[in-house]
Amino acid sequence: DGTTAHKFGQAQATLLPGANRGAEVVAIVPATSMSWHEVRLPKGISVGSPRLRQVLEGLLEDKLLTEATDTHLALAPSPTGDTSWVAACDRNWLRNHLQTLEAANRPVNRIVPELAPGGERLGVHITGEAQLPWLLANGGSLRGVLCVPLSPGALQLLPPLGAVDQLDVTAEPAVVESAESVLQVPLRLQTRADRFMEAAQTDWDLAQMEFASTGWARASKRAGSVWRNLLYGASWRPARWGVLLVLLANLIGVNALAWKEQRAHEQRKQA
């Protein structure tokens, strides 16, 4: 339903659940495979601009660790003040995975990052395996996304957690002991499936420029996303209840009117 993780597992692309009609396939790029850059875009440049790629390459030429031509760049869905965040990952790596899913008849509708910058609360997420836990962080006063192996030294890259007013600390079950011993703050359990579900519910779509859908495919993808949000999105729950109450009231009214008309008809027959 797009809001709750009912099943979670790993498989080769050909063994993944089939993409039934109306289902959305979302590809999630791991935080360890991305870098983030804050840029100030010239006026008139946005996600759909023909010159977007050229402008981003010029702005990030000295900031990327690899050649800009080998890097996929994607702009944030909405700017943060005068600046915008740009996501970067390996272009060939992403293309190969998308082609694998396409060949397995699981074409991707959207591409989202596992974790993105922004948010009022500082979020700290401990993931990975018991032998090698990772610390992921975003939001609050943190610029970008922090992604480092969990260690006491990694805490030096964060503001003092005990002094942060709005703080959300999560840990996967496999690494909760390591998280408690290093962080020394209250935390809540969160499975990887739940974190992926949160990522899929964001407005992000890294399928831009050469990976962007065009024409009918883009319109269909947008319509499907809106329809799923209307049916299952938490923000639309009051509206769904309102529509249900209106329909119920109309149904009661129609039945009452029918009963009244039938009774009047019977009275006329008796007269």
PDB file of C-alpha atoms in Angstrom:
ATOM      1  CA  ASP A   1       0.000   0.000   0.000  1.00  0.00           C
ATOM      2  CA  GLY A   2       3.025   2.305  -0.089  1.00  0.00           C
ATOM      3  CA  THR A   3       2.973   3.046   3.649  1.00  0.00           C
ATOM      4  CA  THR A   4       3.609  -0.227   5.520  1.00  0.00           C
ATOM      5  CA  ALA A   5       6.292  -2.844   4.947  1.00  0.00           C
ATOM      6  CA  HIS A   6       4.471  -6.178   4.794  1.00  0.00           C
ATOM      7  CA  LYS A   7       7.386  -8.304   3.567  1.00  0.00           C
ATOM      8  CA  PHE A   8      11.120  -7.746   3.340  1.00  0.00           C
ATOM      9  CA  GLY A   9      13.810  -9.872   1.743  1.00  0.00           C
ATOM     10  CA  GLN A  10      16.638 -10.113  -0.737  1.00  0.00           C
ATOM     11  CA  ALA A  11      16.696 -11.829  -4.122  1.00  0.00           C
ATOM     12  CA  GLN A  12      18.072 -11.615  -7.623  1.00  0.00           C
ATOM     13  CA  ALA A  13      16.202  -9.250  -9.904  1.00  0.00           C
ATOM     14  CA  THR A  14      14.354 -12.057 -11.713  1.00  0.00           C
ATOM     15  CA  LEU A  15      13.095 -13.474  -8.376  1.00  0.00           C
ATOM     16  CA  LEU A  16      11.728 -10.221  -6.988  1.00  0.00           C
ATOM     17  CA  PRO A  17       7.934  -9.911  -6.603  1.00  0.00           C
ATOM     18  CA  GLY A  18       6.243  -9.105  -9.880  1.00  0.00           C
ATOM     19  CA  ALA A  19       5.243  -5.518 -10.606  1.00  0.00           C
ATOM     20  CA  ASN A  20       1.478  -5.939 -10.714  1.00  0.00           C
ATOM     21  CA  ARG A  21      -0.739  -3.373 -12.365  1.00  0.00           C
ATOM     22  CA  GLY A  22      -0.861  -0.228 -10.233  1.00  0.00           C
ATOM     23  CA  ALA A  23       2.244  -1.195  -8.243  1.00  0.00           C
ATOM     24  CA  GLU A  24       5.213   1.152  -8.001  1.00  0.00           C
ATOM     25  CA  VAL A  25       8.794  -0.080  -8.214  1.00  0.00           C
ATOM     26  CA  VAL A  26      11.159   2.212  -6.320  1.00  0.00           C
ATOM     27  CA  ALA A  27      14.943   1.921  -6.559  1.00  0.00           C
ATOM     28  CA  ILE A  28      16.803   3.167  -3.468  1.00  0.00           C
ATOM     29  CA  VAL A  29      20.400   4.329  -3.813  1.00  0.00           C
ATOM     30  CA  PRO A  30      22.402   3.464  -0.649  1.00  0.00           C
ATOM     31  CA  ALA A  31      23.776   6.355   1.365  1.00  0.00           C
ATOM     32  CA  THR A  32      27.278   4.889   1.013  1.00  0.00           C
ATOM     33  CA  SER A  33      27.062   5.275  -2.786  1.00  0.00           C
ATOM     34  CA  MET A  34      26.159   8.978  -2.865  1.00  0.00           C
ATOM     35  CA  SER A  35      27.688  12.367  -2.261  1.00  0.00           C
ATOM     36  CA  TRP A  36      25.867  15.665  -1.687  1.00  0.00           C
ATOM     37  CA  HIS A  37      26.719  19.174  -2.850  1.00  0.00           C
ATOM     38  CA  GLU A  38      25.023  22.494  -2.131  1.00  0.00           C
ATOM     39  CA  VAL A  39      24.938  24.892  -5.082  1.00  0.00           C
ATOM     40  CA  ARG A  40      23.481  28.263  -5.984  1.00  0.00           C
ATOM     41  CA  LEU A  41      21.686  27.903  -9.315  1.00  0.00           C
ATOM     42  CA  PRO A  42      21.391  30.727 -11.856  1.00  0.00           C
ATOM     43  CA  LYS A  43      17.906  32.105 -12.398  1.00  0.00           C
ATOM     44  CA  GLY A  44      15.757  30.095 -14.774  1.00  0.00           C
ATOM     45  CA  ILE A  45      17.516  26.785 -14.111  1.00  0.00           C
ATOM     46  CA  SER A  46      15.371  24.006 -12.639  1.00  0.00           C
ATOM     47  CA  VAL A  47      14.837  20.246 -12.919  1.00  0.00           C
ATOM     48  CA  GLY A  48      13.340  20.456 -16.412  1.00  0.00           C
ATOM     49  CA  SER A  49      15.817  22.968 -17.870  1.00  0.00           C
ATOM     50  CA  PRO A  50      17.729  21.791 -20.969  1.00  0.00           C
ATOM     51  CA  ARG A  51      20.936  23.411 -19.658  1.00  0.00           C
ATOM     52  CA  LEU A  52      20.704  21.830 -16.183  1.00  0.00           C
ATOM     53  CA  ARG A  53      23.403  19.220 -16.783  1.00  0.00           C
ATOM     54  CA  GLN A  54      25.827  21.744 -18.246  1.00  0.00           C
ATOM     55  CA  VAL A  55      25.246  24.191 -15.383  1.00  0.00           C
ATOM     56  CA  LEU A  56      25.696  21.525 -12.681  1.00  0.00           C
ATOM     57  CA  GLU A  57      28.917  20.244 -14.244  1.00  0.00           C
ATOM     58  CA  GLY A  58      30.295  23.780 -14.233  1.00  0.00           C
ATOM     59  CA  LEU A  59      29.325  24.373 -10.596  1.00  0.00           C
ATOM     60  CA  LEU A  60      30.652  21.019  -9.319  1.00  0.00           C
ATOM     61  CA  GLU A  61      33.746  20.613 -11.496  1.00  0.00           C
ATOM     62  CA  ASP A  62      36.151  21.212  -8.599  1.00  0.00           C
ATOM     63  CA  LYS A  63      34.050  19.395  -5.984  1.00  0.00           C
ATOM     64  CA  LEU A  64      33.640  15.929  -7.524  1.00  0.00           C
ATOM     65  CA  LEU A  65      36.193  13.198  -6.867  1.00  0.00           C
ATOM     66  CA  THR A  66      35.534  11.654 -10.301  1.00  0.00           C
ATOM     67  CA  GLU A  67      34.993  13.087 -13.764  1.00  0.00           C
ATOM     68  CA  ALA A  68      31.686  14.919 -14.097  1.00  0.00           C
ATOM     69  CA  THR A  69      30.908  12.959 -17.266  1.00  0.00           C
ATOM     70  CA  ASP A  70      31.037   9.703 -15.241  1.00  0.00           C
ATOM     71  CA  THR A  71      28.740  11.041 -12.512  1.00  0.00           C
ATOM     72  CA  HIS A  72      24.956  11.130 -12.448  1.00  0.00           C
ATOM     73  CA  LEU A  73      23.668  14.387 -10.974  1.00  0.00           C
ATOM     74  CA  ALA A  74      20.149  15.050  -9.702  1.00  0.00           C
ATOM     75  CA  LEU A  75      18.610  18.219  -8.314  1.00  0.00           C
ATOM     76  CA  ALA A  76      16.545  18.382  -5.117  1.00  0.00           C
ATOM     77  CA  PRO A  77      12.749  18.530  -5.614  1.00  0.00           C
ATOM     78  CA  SER A  78      12.647  21.940  -3.915  1.00  0.00           C
ATOM     79  CA  PRO A  79      15.373  24.495  -3.144  1.00  0.00           C
ATOM     80  CA  THR A  80      16.411  25.367   0.422  1.00  0.00           C
ATOM     81  CA  GLY A  81      16.414  29.144   0.424  1.00  0.00           C
ATOM     82  CA  ASP A  82      18.851  30.504  -2.163  1.00  0.00           C
ATOM     83  CA  THR A  83      20.629  27.169  -2.584  1.00  0.00           C
ATOM     84  CA  SER A  84      19.741  23.684  -3.789  1.00  0.00           C
ATOM     85  CA  TRP A  85      21.104  20.258  -2.962  1.00  0.00           C
ATOM     86  CA  VAL A  86      22.554  18.121  -5.732  1.00  0.00           C
ATOM     87  CA  ALA A  87      22.859  14.340  -5.381  1.00  0.00           C
ATOM     88  CA  ALA A  88      25.761  12.598  -7.126  1.00  0.00           C
ATOM     89  CA  CYS A  89      26.490   8.931  -7.778  1.00  0.00           C
ATOM     90  CA  ASP A  90      28.310   6.760 -10.309  1.00  0.00           C
ATOM     91  CA  ARG A  91      26.454   6.964 -13.638  1.00  0.00           C
ATOM     92  CA  ASN A  92      27.468   3.575 -15.064  1.00  0.00           C
ATOM     93  CA  TRP A  93      26.779   1.788 -11.771  1.00  0.00           C
ATOM     94  CA  LEU A  94      23.258   3.226 -11.652  1.00  0.00           C
ATOM     95  CA  ARG A  95      22.587   2.537 -15.338  1.00  0.00           C
ATOM     96  CA  ASN A  96      23.660  -1.119 -15.010  1.00  0.00           C
ATOM     97  CA  HIS A  97      21.302  -1.731 -12.074  1.00  0.00           C
ATOM     98  CA  LEU A  98      18.378  -0.074 -13.830  1.00  0.00           C
ATOM     99  CA  GLN A  99      19.009  -2.117 -16.981  1.00  0.00           C
ATOM    100  CA  THR A 100      19.123  -5.316 -14.890  1.00  0.00           C
ATOM    101  CA  LEU A 101      15.718  -4.524 -13.387  1.00  0.00           C
ATOM    102  CA  GLU A 102      14.357  -3.572 -16.803  1.00  0.00           C
ATOM    103  CA  ALA A 103      15.512  -6.889 -18.277  1.00  0.00           C
ATOM    104  CA  ALA A 104      13.811  -8.723 -15.393  1.00  0.00           C
ATOM    105  CA  ASN A 105      10.484  -6.991 -16.216  1.00  0.00           C
ATOM    106  CA  ARG A 106      10.702  -4.860 -13.051  1.00  0.00           C
ATOM    107  CA  PRO A 107      11.055  -1.388 -14.597  1.00  0.00           C
ATOM    108  CA  VAL A 108      11.722   1.317 -12.019  1.00  0.00           C
ATOM    109  CA  ASN A 109       9.151   4.077 -11.539  1.00  0.00           C
ATOM    110  CA  ARG A 110      11.251   6.246  -9.224  1.00  0.00           C
ATOM    111  CA  ILE A 111      14.807   6.453  -7.898  1.00  0.00           C
ATOM    112  CA  VAL A 112      15.235   7.820  -4.380  1.00  0.00           C
ATOM    113  CA  PRO A 113      18.185   8.268  -2.011  1.00  0.00           C
ATOM    114  CA  GLU A 114      18.293   6.184   1.157  1.00  0.00           C
ATOM    115  CA  LEU A 115      18.909   9.398   3.087  1.00  0.00           C
ATOM    116  CA  ALA A 116      18.777  13.019   1.920  1.00  0.00           C
ATOM    117  CA  PRO A 117      19.829  16.345   3.472  1.00  0.00           C
ATOM    118  CA  GLY A 118      17.385  18.613   5.253  1.00  0.00           C
ATOM    119  CA  GLY A 119      14.845  18.342   8.029  1.00  0.00           C
ATOM    120  CA  GLU A 120      14.506  20.280  11.272  1.00  0.00           C
ATOM    121  CA  ARG A 121      15.431  17.290  13.442  1.00  0.00           C
ATOM    122  CA  LEU A 122      18.889  15.783  13.547  1.00  0.00           C
ATOM    123  CA  GLY A 123      18.485  12.147  12.513  1.00  0.00           C
ATOM    124  CA  VAL A 124      21.120   9.569  13.461  1.00  0.00           C
ATOM    125  CA  HIS A 125      20.682   6.063  12.056  1.00  0.00           C
ATOM    126  CA  ILE A 126      22.873   3.073  12.881  1.00  0.00           C
ATOM    127  CA  THR A 127      22.740   0.399  10.201  1.00  0.00           C
ATOM    128  CA  GLY A 128      24.844  -2.397   8.744  1.00  0.00           C
ATOM    129  CA  GLU A 129      26.007  -5.663  10.298  1.00  0.00           C
ATOM    130  CA  ALA A 130      27.125  -6.399  13.856  1.00  0.00           C
ATOM    131  CA  GLN A 131      30.752  -6.697  12.701  1.00  0.00           C
ATOM    132  CA  LEU A 132      30.660  -3.418  10.748  1.00  0.00           C
ATOM    133  CA  PRO A 133      27.996  -0.925  11.861  1.00  0.00           C
ATOM    134  CA  TRP A 134      27.611   2.355   9.987  1.00  0.00           C
ATOM    135  CA  LEU A 135      26.484   5.750  11.231  1.00  0.00           C
ATOM    136  CA  LEU A 136      24.214   7.741   8.928  1.00  0.00           C
ATOM    137  CA  ALA A 137      23.054  11.236   9.865  1.00  0.00           C
ATOM    138  CA  ASN A 138      21.111  14.110   8.308  1.00  0.00           C
ATOM    139  CA  GLY A 139      18.986  17.108   9.219  1.00  0.00           C
ATOM    140  CA  GLY A 140      19.317  19.670  11.982  1.00  0.00           C
ATOM    141  CA  SER A 141      22.477  21.759  11.745  1.00  0.00           C
ATOM    142  CA  LEU A 142      24.217  19.047   9.721  1.00  0.00           C
ATOM    143  CA  ARG A 143      24.988  20.069   6.143  1.00  0.00           C
ATOM    144  CA  GLY A 144      24.442  17.203   3.739  1.00  0.00           C
ATOM    145  CA  VAL A 145      24.477  13.540   4.793  1.00  0.00           C
ATOM    146  CA  LEU A 146      27.101  11.998   7.054  1.00  0.00           C
ATOM    147  CA  CYS A 147      28.013   8.386   6.297  1.00  0.00           C
ATOM    148  CA  VAL A 148      30.906   6.858   8.274  1.00  0.00           C
ATOM    149  CA  PRO A 149      31.692   3.615  10.141  1.00  0.00           C
ATOM    150  CA  LEU A 150      30.387   3.752  13.712  1.00  0.00           C
ATOM    151  CA  SER A 151      33.093   4.599  16.242  1.00  0.00           C
ATOM    152  CA  PRO A 152      33.609   7.022  19.137  1.00  0.00           C
ATOM    153  CA  GLY A 153      35.632   9.201  16.778  1.00  0.00           C
ATOM    154  CA  ALA A 154      32.680   9.506  14.404  1.00  0.00           C
ATOM    155  CA  LEU A 155      30.770  11.420  17.111  1.00  0.00           C
ATOM    156  CA  GLN A 156      33.234  14.292  16.689  1.00  0.00           C
ATOM    157  CA  LEU A 157      31.613  14.934  13.302  1.00  0.00           C
ATOM    158  CA  LEU A 158      28.212  15.509  14.954  1.00  0.00           C
ATOM    159  CA  PRO A 159      26.968  18.192  17.336  1.00  0.00           C
ATOM    160  CA  PRO A 160      26.879  16.983  20.977  1.00  0.00           C
ATOM    161  CA  LEU A 161      23.853  14.660  20.982  1.00  0.00           C
ATOM    162  CA  GLY A 162      22.964  15.413  24.581  1.00  0.00           C
ATOM    163  CA  ALA A 163      22.549  19.118  23.762  1.00  0.00           C
ATOM    164  CA  VAL A 164      20.361  18.655  20.678  1.00  0.00           C
ATOM    165  CA  ASP A 165      16.715  19.555  21.315  1.00  0.00           C
ATOM    166  CA  GLN A 166      15.183  17.781  18.313  1.00  0.00           C
ATOM    167  CA  LEU A 167      16.910  14.438  17.961  1.00  0.00           C
ATOM    168  CA  ASP A 168      15.845  11.147  16.394  1.00  0.00           C
ATOM    169  CA  VAL A 169      18.199   8.204  16.917  1.00  0.00           C
ATOM    170  CA  THR A 170      17.401   4.814  15.407  1.00  0.00           C
ATOM    171  CA  ALA A 171      19.241   1.518  15.190  1.00  0.00           C
ATOM    172  CA  GLU A 172      18.624  -1.725  13.372  1.00  0.00           C
ATOM    173  CA  PRO A 173      18.262  -4.823  15.600  1.00  0.00           C
ATOM    174  CA  ALA A 174      21.610  -6.281  14.468  1.00  0.00           C
ATOM    175  CA  VAL A 175      23.586  -3.215  15.609  1.00  0.00           C
ATOM    176  CA  VAL A 176      21.580  -1.951  18.573  1.00  0.00           C
ATOM    177  CA  GLU A 177      24.188  -3.050  21.138  1.00  0.00           C
ATOM    178  CA  SER A 178      26.984  -1.225  19.336  1.00  0.00           C
ATOM    179  CA  ALA A 179      24.777   1.856  18.952  1.00  0.00           C
ATOM    180  CA  GLU A 180      23.923   1.984  22.668  1.00  0.00           C
ATOM    181  CA  SER A 181      27.544   1.584  23.769  1.00  0.00           C
ATOM    182  CA  VAL A 182      28.885   4.295  21.441  1.00  0.00           C
ATOM    183  CA  LEU A 183      26.081   6.886  21.353  1.00  0.00           C
ATOM    184  CA  GLN A 184      25.009   6.769  25.014  1.00  0.00           C
ATOM    185  CA  VAL A 185      21.603   8.298  24.213  1.00  0.00           C
ATOM    186  CA  PRO A 186      18.061   6.848  24.050  1.00  0.00           C
ATOM    187  CA  LEU A 187      17.257   5.259  20.715  1.00  0.00           C
ATOM    188  CA  ARG A 188      14.432   3.381  19.031  1.00  0.00           C
ATOM    189  CA  LEU A 189      14.542   0.237  16.958  1.00  0.00           C
ATOM    190  CA  GLN A 190      13.940   0.639  13.245  1.00  0.00           C
ATOM    191  CA  THR A 191      14.225  -2.126  10.681  1.00  0.00           C
ATOM    192  CA  ARG A 192      15.906  -1.543   7.348  1.00  0.00           C
ATOM    193  CA  ALA A 193      12.562  -2.141   5.631  1.00  0.00           C
ATOM    194  CA  ASP A 194      10.951   0.704   7.595  1.00  0.00           C
ATOM    195  CA  ARG A 195      13.794   3.080   6.736  1.00  0.00           C
ATOM    196  CA  PHE A 196      13.524   2.149   3.055  1.00  0.00           C
ATOM    197  CA  MET A 197       9.770   2.740   3.247  1.00  0.00           C
ATOM    198  CA  GLU A 198      10.378   6.234   4.644  1.00  0.00           C
ATOM    199  CA  ALA A 199      12.805   6.905   1.786  1.00  0.00           C
ATOM    200  CA  ALA A 200      10.235   5.778  -0.779  1.00  0.00           C
ATOM    201  CA  GLN A 201       7.656   8.195   0.657  1.00  0.00           C
ATOM    202  CA  THR A 202       9.800  11.294   0.090  1.00  0.00           C
ATOM    203  CA  ASP A 203       9.386  13.683  -2.856  1.00  0.00           C
ATOM    204  CA  TRP A 204      12.807  12.787  -4.227  1.00  0.00           C
ATOM    205  CA  ASP A 205      13.246  11.338  -7.709  1.00  0.00           C
ATOM    206  CA  LEU A 206      16.810  10.906  -8.939  1.00  0.00           C
ATOM    207  CA  ALA A 207      15.514   9.849 -12.375  1.00  0.00           C
ATOM    208  CA  GLN A 208      16.508  13.105 -14.049  1.00  0.00           C
ATOM    209  CA  MET A 209      18.137  14.073 -17.329  1.00  0.00           C
ATOM    210  CA  GLU A 210      19.209  10.883 -19.149  1.00  0.00           C
ATOM    211  CA  PHE A 211      17.309   8.677 -16.662  1.00  0.00           C
ATOM    212  CA  ALA A 212      14.156  10.764 -16.756  1.00  0.00           C
ATOM    213  CA  SER A 213      10.892   9.363 -18.084  1.00  0.00           C
ATOM    214  CA  THR A 214       9.307  11.396 -20.845  1.00  0.00           C
ATOM    215  CA  GLY A 215       5.878  11.948 -22.294  1.00  0.00           C
ATOM    216  CA  TRP A 216       3.209   9.437 -21.366  1.00  0.00           C
ATOM    217  CA  ALA A 217       5.494   7.434 -19.058  1.00  0.00           C
ATOM    218  CA  ARG A 218       6.162  10.491 -16.884  1.00  0.00           C
ATOM    219  CA  ALA A 219       2.479  11.450 -16.772  1.00  0.00           C
ATOM    220  CA  SER A 220       1.502   7.881 -15.912  1.00  0.00           C
ATOM    221  CA  LYS A 221       4.111   7.731 -13.157  1.00  0.00           C
ATOM    222  CA  ARG A 222       2.919  11.010 -11.665  1.00  0.00           C
ATOM    223  CA  ALA A 223      -0.741   9.940 -11.844  1.00  0.00           C
ATOM    224  CA  GLY A 224       0.039   6.614 -10.207  1.00  0.00           C
ATOM    225  CA  SER A 225       1.953   8.302  -7.397  1.00  0.00           C
ATOM    226  CA  VAL A 226      -0.896  10.760  -6.763  1.00  0.00           C
ATOM    227  CA  TRP A 227      -3.473   7.953  -6.804  1.00  0.00           C
ATOM    228  CA  ARG A 228      -1.508   5.841  -4.289  1.00  0.00           C
ATOM    229  CA  ASN A 229      -1.102   8.882  -2.049  1.00  0.00           C
ATOM    230  CA  LEU A 230      -4.837   9.546  -2.176  1.00  0.00           C
ATOM    231  CA  LEU A 231      -5.654   5.945  -1.314  1.00  0.00           C
ATOM    232  CA  TYR A 232      -3.039   5.254   1.351  1.00  0.00           C
ATOM    233  CA  GLY A 233      -1.202   8.466   2.293  1.00  0.00           C
ATOM    234  CA  ALA A 234      -1.474   9.486   5.954  1.00  0.00           C
ATOM    235  CA  SER A 235      -1.948  13.157   5.027  1.00  0.00           C
ATOM    236  CA  TRP A 236      -5.088  12.256   3.074  1.00  0.00           C
ATOM    237  CA  ARG A 237      -6.646  10.124   5.838  1.00  0.00           C
ATOM    238  CA  PRO A 238      -8.986  12.921   7.094  1.00  0.00           C
ATOM    239  CA  ALA A 239     -10.110  13.582   3.519  1.00  0.00           C
ATOM    240  CA  ARG A 240     -10.796   9.875   2.965  1.00  0.00           C
ATOM    241  CA  TRP A 241     -12.894   9.749   6.149  1.00  0.00           C
ATOM    242  CA  GLY A 242     -14.729  12.895   5.045  1.00  0.00           C
ATOM    243  CA  VAL A 243     -15.576  11.395   1.653  1.00  0.00           C
ATOM    244  CA  LEU A 244     -16.729   8.194   3.351  1.00  0.00           C
ATOM    245  CA  LEU A 245     -19.002  10.132   5.727  1.00  0.00           C
ATOM    246  CA  VAL A 246     -20.451  12.153   2.841  1.00  0.00           C
ATOM    247  CA  LEU A 247     -21.181   8.970   0.885  1.00  0.00           C
ATOM    248  CA  LEU A 248     -22.713   7.357   3.977  1.00  0.00           C
ATOM    249  CA  ALA A 249     -24.890  10.423   4.630  1.00  0.00           C
ATOM    250  CA  ASN A 250     -26.057  10.427   1.010  1.00  0.00           C
ATOM    251  CA  LEU A 251     -26.823   6.712   1.170  1.00  0.00           C
ATOM    252  CA  ILE A 252     -28.883   7.192   4.345  1.00  0.00           C
ATOM    253  CA  GLY A 253     -30.657  10.158   2.770  1.00  0.00           C
ATOM    254  CA  VAL A 254     -31.511   8.242  -0.415  1.00  0.00           C
ATOM    255  CA  ASN A 255     -32.861   5.293   1.593  1.00  0.00           C
ATOM    256  CA  ALA A 256     -34.923   7.593   3.807  1.00  0.00           C
ATOM    257  CA  LEU A 257     -36.339   9.358   0.743  1.00  0.00           C
ATOM    258  CA  ALA A 258     -37.154   6.040  -0.905  1.00  0.00           C
ATOM    259  CA  TRP A 259     -38.906   4.807   2.270  1.00  0.00           C
ATOM    260  CA  LYS A 260     -40.887   8.059   2.465  1.00  0.00           C
ATOM    261  CA  GLU A 261     -41.942   7.834  -1.193  1.00  0.00           C
ATOM    262  CA  GLN A 262     -42.940   4.201  -0.788  1.00  0.00           C
ATOM    263  CA  ARG A 263     -45.050   4.995   2.263  1.00  0.00           C
ATOM    264  CA  ALA A 264     -46.786   7.868   0.450  1.00  0.00           C
ATOM    265  CA  HIS A 265     -47.469   5.552  -2.472  1.00  0.00           C
ATOM    266  CA  GLU A 266     -49.043   2.980  -0.152  1.00  0.00           C
ATOM    267  CA  GLN A 267     -51.219   5.676   1.450  1.00  0.00           C
ATOM    268  CA  ARG A 268     -52.450   6.802  -1.966  1.00  0.00           C
ATOM    269  CA  LYS A 269     -53.296   3.217  -2.890  1.00  0.00           C
ATOM    270  CA  GLN A 270     -55.296   2.761   0.314  1.00  0.00           C
ATOM    271  CA  ALA A 271     -57.130   6.075  -0.302  1.00  0.00           C
TER     272      ALA A 271
END
